[in-house]
Coordinates of C-alpha atoms and ligand atoms in Angstrom, one line a residue:
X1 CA -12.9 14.7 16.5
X2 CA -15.5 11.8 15.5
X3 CA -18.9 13.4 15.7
X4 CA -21.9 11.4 16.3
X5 CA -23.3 12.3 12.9
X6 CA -20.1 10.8 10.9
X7 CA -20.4 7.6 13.6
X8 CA -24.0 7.2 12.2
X9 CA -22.5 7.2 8.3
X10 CA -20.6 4.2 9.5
X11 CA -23.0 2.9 11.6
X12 CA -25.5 2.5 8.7
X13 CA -23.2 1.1 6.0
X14 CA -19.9 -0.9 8.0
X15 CA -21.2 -1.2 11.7
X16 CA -17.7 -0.5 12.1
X17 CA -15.7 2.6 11.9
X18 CA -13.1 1.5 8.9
X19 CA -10.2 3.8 7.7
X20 CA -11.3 4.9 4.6
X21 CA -13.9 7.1 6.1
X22 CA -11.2 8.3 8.6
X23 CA -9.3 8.8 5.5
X24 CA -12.3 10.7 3.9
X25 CA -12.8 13.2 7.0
X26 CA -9.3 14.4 7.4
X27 CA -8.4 14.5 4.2
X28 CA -10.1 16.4 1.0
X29 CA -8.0 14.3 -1.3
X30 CA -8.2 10.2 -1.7
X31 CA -5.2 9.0 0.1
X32 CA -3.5 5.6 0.3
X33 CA -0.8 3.7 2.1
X34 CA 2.4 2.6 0.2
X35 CA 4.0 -0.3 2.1
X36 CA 7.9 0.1 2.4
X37 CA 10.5 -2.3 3.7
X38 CA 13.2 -0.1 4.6
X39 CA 15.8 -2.8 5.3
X40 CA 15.4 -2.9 9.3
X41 CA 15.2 -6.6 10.9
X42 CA 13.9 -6.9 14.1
X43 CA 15.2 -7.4 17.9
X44 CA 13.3 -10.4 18.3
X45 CA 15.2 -12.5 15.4
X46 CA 18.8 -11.4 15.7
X47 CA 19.3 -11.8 19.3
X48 CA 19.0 -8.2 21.1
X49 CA 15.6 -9.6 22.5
X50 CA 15.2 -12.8 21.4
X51 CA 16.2 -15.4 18.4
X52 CA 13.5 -17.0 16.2
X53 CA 10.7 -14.4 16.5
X54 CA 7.2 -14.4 17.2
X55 CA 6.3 -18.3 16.8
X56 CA 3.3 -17.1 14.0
X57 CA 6.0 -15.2 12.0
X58 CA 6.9 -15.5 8.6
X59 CA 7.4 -11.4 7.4
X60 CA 7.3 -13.0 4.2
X61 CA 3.8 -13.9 4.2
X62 CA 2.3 -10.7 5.5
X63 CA 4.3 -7.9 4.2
X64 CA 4.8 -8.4 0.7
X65 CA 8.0 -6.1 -0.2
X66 CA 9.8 -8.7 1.8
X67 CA 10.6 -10.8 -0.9
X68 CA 11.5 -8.8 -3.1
X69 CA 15.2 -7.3 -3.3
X70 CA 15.4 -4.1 -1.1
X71 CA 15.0 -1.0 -3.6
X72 CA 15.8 2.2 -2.1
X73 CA 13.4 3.9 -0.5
X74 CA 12.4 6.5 -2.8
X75 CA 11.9 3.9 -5.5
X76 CA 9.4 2.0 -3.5
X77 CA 7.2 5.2 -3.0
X78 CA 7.5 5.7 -6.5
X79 CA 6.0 2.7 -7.7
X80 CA 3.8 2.6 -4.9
X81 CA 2.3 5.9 -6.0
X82 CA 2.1 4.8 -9.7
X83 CA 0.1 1.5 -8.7
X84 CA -2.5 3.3 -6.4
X85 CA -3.1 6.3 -8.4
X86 CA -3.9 4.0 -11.1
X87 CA -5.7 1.2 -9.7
X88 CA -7.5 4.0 -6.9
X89 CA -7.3 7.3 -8.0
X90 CA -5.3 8.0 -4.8
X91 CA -4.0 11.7 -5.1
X92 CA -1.8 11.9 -1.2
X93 CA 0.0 9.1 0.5
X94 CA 1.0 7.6 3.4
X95 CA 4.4 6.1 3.7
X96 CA 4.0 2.9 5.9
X97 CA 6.9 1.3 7.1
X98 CA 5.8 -1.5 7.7
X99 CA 8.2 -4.8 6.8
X100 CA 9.9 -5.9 10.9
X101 CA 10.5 -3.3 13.3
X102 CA 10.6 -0.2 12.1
X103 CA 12.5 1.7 14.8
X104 CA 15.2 -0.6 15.2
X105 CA 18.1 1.7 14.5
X106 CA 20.1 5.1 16.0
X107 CA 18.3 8.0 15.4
X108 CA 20.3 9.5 12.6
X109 CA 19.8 6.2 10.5
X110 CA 15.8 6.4 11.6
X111 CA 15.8 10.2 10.0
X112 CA 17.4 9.5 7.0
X113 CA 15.3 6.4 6.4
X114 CA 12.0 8.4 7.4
X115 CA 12.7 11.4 5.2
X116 CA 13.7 9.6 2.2
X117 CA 9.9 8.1 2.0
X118 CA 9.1 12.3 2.3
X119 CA 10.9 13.6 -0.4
X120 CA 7.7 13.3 -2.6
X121 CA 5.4 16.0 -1.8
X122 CA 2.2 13.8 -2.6
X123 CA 3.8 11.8 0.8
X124 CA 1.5 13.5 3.1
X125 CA 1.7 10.9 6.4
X126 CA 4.1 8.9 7.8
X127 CA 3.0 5.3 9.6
X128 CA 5.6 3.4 11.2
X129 CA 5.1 -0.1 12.6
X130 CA 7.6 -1.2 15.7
X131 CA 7.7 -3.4 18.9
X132 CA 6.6 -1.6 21.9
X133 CA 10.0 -2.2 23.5
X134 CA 11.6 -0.6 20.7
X135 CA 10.5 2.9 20.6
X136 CA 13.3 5.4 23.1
X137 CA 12.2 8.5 23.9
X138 CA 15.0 10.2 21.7
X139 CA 12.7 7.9 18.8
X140 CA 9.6 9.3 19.9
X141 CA 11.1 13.2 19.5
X142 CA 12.1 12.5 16.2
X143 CA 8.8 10.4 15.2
X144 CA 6.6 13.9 17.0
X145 CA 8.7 16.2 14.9
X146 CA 7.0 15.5 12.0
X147 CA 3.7 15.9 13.1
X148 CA 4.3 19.4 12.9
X149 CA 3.6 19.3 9.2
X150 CA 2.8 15.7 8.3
X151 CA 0.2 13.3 9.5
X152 CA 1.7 10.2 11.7
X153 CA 0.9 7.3 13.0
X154 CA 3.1 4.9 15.2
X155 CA 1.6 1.1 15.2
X156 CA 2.8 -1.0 18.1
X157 CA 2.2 -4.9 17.7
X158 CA 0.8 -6.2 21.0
X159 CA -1.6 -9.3 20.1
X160 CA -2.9 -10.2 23.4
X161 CA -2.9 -8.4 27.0
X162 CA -1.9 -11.8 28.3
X163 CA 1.9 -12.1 29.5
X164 CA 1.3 -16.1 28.8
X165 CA 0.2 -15.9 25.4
X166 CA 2.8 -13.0 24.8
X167 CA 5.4 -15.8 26.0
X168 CA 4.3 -19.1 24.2
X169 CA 3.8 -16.9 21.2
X170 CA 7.7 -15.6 21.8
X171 CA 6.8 -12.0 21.4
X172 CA 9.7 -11.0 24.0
X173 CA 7.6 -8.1 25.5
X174 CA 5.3 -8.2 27.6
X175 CA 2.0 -6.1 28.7
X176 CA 3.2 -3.3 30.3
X177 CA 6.4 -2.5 28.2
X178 CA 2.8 -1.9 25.3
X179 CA 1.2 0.1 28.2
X180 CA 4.1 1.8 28.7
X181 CA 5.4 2.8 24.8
X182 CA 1.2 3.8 24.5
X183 CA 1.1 6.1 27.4
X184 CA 4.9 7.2 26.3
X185 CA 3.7 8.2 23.0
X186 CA 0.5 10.0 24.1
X187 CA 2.3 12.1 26.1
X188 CA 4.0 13.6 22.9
X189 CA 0.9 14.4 21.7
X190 CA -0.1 14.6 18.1
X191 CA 1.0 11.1 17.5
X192 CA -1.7 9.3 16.0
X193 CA -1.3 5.5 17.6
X194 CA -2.5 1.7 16.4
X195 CA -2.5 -1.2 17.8
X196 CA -2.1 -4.9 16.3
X197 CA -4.3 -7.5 17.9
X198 CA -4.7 -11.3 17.3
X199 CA -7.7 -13.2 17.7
X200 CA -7.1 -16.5 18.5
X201 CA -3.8 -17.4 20.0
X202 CA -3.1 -20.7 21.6
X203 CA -4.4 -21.0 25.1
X204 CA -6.7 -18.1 25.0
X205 CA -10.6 -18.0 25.2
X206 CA -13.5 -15.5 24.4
X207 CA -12.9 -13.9 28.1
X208 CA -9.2 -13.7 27.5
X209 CA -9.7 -11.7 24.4
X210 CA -12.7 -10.0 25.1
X211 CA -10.4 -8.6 28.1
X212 CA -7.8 -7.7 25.9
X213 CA -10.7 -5.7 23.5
X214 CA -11.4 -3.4 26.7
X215 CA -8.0 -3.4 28.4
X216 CA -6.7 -2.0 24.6
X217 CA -10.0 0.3 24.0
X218 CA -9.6 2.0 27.7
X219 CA -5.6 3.2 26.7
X220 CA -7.6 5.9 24.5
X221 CA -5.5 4.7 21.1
X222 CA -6.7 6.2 17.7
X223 CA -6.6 3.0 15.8
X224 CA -6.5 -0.9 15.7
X225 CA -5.9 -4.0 13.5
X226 CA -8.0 -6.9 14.3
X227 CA -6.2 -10.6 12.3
X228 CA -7.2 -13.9 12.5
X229 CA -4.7 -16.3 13.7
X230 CA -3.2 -18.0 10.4
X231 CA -0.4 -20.6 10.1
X232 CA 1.9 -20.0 7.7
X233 CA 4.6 -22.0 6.4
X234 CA 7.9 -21.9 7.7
X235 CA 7.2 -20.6 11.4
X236 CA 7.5 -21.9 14.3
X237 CA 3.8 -22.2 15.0
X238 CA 3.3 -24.6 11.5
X239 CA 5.7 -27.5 13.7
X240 CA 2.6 -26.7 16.2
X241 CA 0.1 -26.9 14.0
X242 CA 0.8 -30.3 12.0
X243 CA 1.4 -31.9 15.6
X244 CA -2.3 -30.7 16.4
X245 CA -1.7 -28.6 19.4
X246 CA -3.3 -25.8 17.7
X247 CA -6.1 -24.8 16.1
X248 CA -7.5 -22.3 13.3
X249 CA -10.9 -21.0 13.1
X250 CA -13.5 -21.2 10.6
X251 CA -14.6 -18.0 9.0
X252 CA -17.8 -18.0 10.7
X253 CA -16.3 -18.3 14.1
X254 CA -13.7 -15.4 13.2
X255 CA -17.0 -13.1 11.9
X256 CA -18.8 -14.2 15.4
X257 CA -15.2 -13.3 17.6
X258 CA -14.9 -9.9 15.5
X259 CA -18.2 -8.5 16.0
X260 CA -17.8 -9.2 19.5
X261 CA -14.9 -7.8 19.7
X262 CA -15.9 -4.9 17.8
X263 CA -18.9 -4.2 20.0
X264 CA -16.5 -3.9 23.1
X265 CA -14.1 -1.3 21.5
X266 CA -14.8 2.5 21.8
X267 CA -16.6 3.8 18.4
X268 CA -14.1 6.2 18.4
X269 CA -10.9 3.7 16.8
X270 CA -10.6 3.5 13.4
X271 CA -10.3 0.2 12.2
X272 CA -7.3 -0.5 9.6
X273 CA -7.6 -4.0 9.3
X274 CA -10.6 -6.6 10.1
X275 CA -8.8 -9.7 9.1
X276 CA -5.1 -10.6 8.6
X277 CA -3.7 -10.8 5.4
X278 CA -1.3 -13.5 3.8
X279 CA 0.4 -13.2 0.5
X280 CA 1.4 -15.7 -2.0
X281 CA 1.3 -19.5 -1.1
X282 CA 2.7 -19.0 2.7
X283 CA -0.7 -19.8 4.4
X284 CA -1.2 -23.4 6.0
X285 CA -4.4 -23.0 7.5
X286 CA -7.4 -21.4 7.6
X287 CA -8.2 -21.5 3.8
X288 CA -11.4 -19.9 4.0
X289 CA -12.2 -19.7 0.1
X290 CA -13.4 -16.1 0.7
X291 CA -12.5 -12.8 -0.3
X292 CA -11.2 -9.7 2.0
X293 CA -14.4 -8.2 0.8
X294 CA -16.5 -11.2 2.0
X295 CA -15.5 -11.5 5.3
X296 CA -16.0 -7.9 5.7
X297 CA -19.4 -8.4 4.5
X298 CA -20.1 -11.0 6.5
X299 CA -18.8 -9.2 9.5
X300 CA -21.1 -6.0 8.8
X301 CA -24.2 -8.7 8.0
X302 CA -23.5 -10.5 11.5
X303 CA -23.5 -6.7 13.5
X304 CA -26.8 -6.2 11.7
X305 CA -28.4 -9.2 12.6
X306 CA -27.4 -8.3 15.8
X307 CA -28.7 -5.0 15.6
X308 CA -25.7 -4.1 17.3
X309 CA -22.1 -2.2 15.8
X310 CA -18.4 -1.2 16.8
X311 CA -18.6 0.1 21.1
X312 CA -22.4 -1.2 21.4
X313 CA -21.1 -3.0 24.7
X314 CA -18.4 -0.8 25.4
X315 CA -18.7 1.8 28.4
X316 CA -17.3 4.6 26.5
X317 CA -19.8 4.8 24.3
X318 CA -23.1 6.4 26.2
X319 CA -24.0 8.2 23.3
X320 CA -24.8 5.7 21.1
X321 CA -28.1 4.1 20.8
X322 CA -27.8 0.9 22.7
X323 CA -29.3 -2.0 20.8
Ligands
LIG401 S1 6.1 -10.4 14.2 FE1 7.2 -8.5 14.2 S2 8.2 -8.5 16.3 FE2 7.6 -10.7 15.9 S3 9.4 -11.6 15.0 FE3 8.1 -10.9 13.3 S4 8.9 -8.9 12.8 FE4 9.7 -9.4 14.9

């Protein structure tokens, strides 16, 4: 679907392919994502996988419905749609579930859920973030029958290839059970899929996620979040932290680790997130004193020193100039 022409739009402004011009080629119309806790919890907390949850996680901090008292669903697109047509001008909308694990539920609870976020006709897309080892193949039949006349994404968190890291950092999956919901969800067809990736976690190294860039690029996914490991308060990782066995990055080392990664990805995934994002006054460390918009910047101003851009280094790419 990406044509070289569009990849060169990008290529001269981002060096990256980022979501809004994904956004801007499939659709006529500007269109946003509303972020919706739907009142799931997550396997990996209440004991079906695993208690305590992913050592880094606080929901609190990243998804910022959380905190607030759970408003039925058709209330937060509501107010979602308000806020962003104002502040954006957004006309269409993606409903992102996107507070714990979002397919953590029977079926009939999952479609009632789902369809409430529909009922709005400016709700063009559905996005609908889970655990790889939480997404049935009943799920996945339900999830592909609205692609027939909405636009849908499933994101799977991953974080690292790496079984080890996936185990210190408790995730309670490991690689293949990803590999597995990926190649699961393909097979559907018409599911649009995105992966969540760290960069940073304890014990890992430029190879080790350089490896992961490649290993994730060569599964032929749609999209990707790249987030900077962040402590936040009340996780498991901050007891780590204080006690010095771990370590952030500064913001020039994230912008260096980035591009790299970038370049090793095919130019064909959109990007929907370049660095993570914490809400409120959960973060510990890094404090960066920077803007979204700056480290963006600064990532596209490191590719073009390079002369380089998103799948300059990666073998799916031969029809890109190579720097
Ligand atoms: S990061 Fe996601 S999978 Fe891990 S504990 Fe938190 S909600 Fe659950």
């Amino acid at each position: 679907m990406t044509t070289i022409v569009t990849q060169k739009t990008w290529l001269k402004t981002h060096g990256y392919y980022p979501f809004s011009y994904f956004l801007r080629e499939n659709f006529p119309v500007k269109v946003h994502k509303i972020s919706i806790h739907a009142g799931f919890t997550c396997p990996n907390r209440d004991g079906f996988v695993g208690v305590g949850g992913c050592t880094y996680c606080a929901n609190e901090s990243f998804s910022p419905n959380v905190r607030e008292t759970i408003v039925p669903i058709k209330e937060q697109v509501e107010k979602g749609m308000k806020f962003l047509k104002k502040r954006y001008g957004a006309e269409k909308f993606i409903a992102y579930f996107q507070a714990f694990t979002n397919t953590y539920a029977d079926v009939d609870t999952l479609k009632a859920r789902y369809d409430e976020a529909l009922l709005n006709e400016d709700v063009i897309g559905l996005s609908i973030g889970t655990r790889p080892d939480c997404i049935t193949d009943e799920i996945l039949d339900l999830i592909h029958s609205y692609t027939k006349k909405y636009h849908v994404w499933v994101e799977y968190g991953l974080q690292s290839i790496h079984d080890r890291t996936l185990q210190l950092v408790n995730r309670g999956h490991d690689y293949k059970s990803f590999e597995d919901a990926v190649l699961r969800t393909k097979n559907k067809g018409g599911i649009k899929i995105c992966a969540h990736v760290i960069l940073g976690l304890p014990g890992e190294d430029w190879n080790d996620i350089m490896e992961t860039a490649r290993t994730v690029s060569s599964l032929g996914i749609d999209g990707i979040k790249l987030h900077h490991l962040y402590i936040a308060k009340n996780t498991a990782m901050a007891g780590d932290y204080f006690k010095g066995k771990i370590k952030t990055m500064k913001m020039e080392e994230y912008v260096s680790l980035a591009c790299d990664f970038l370049e090793r990805i095919s130019p064909d995934i959109v990007i929907q997130r370049l660095v993570g994002d914490t809400h409120g006054d959960f973060l510990i460390s890094p404090i960066w004193n920077a803007t979204k918009g700056e480290v963006f910047a600064a990532i596209t101003n490191e590719l073009k020193h390079r002369n380089s851009y998103q799948g300059a280094k990666c073998a799916l790419s031969p029809d890109l100039p190579q720097p």
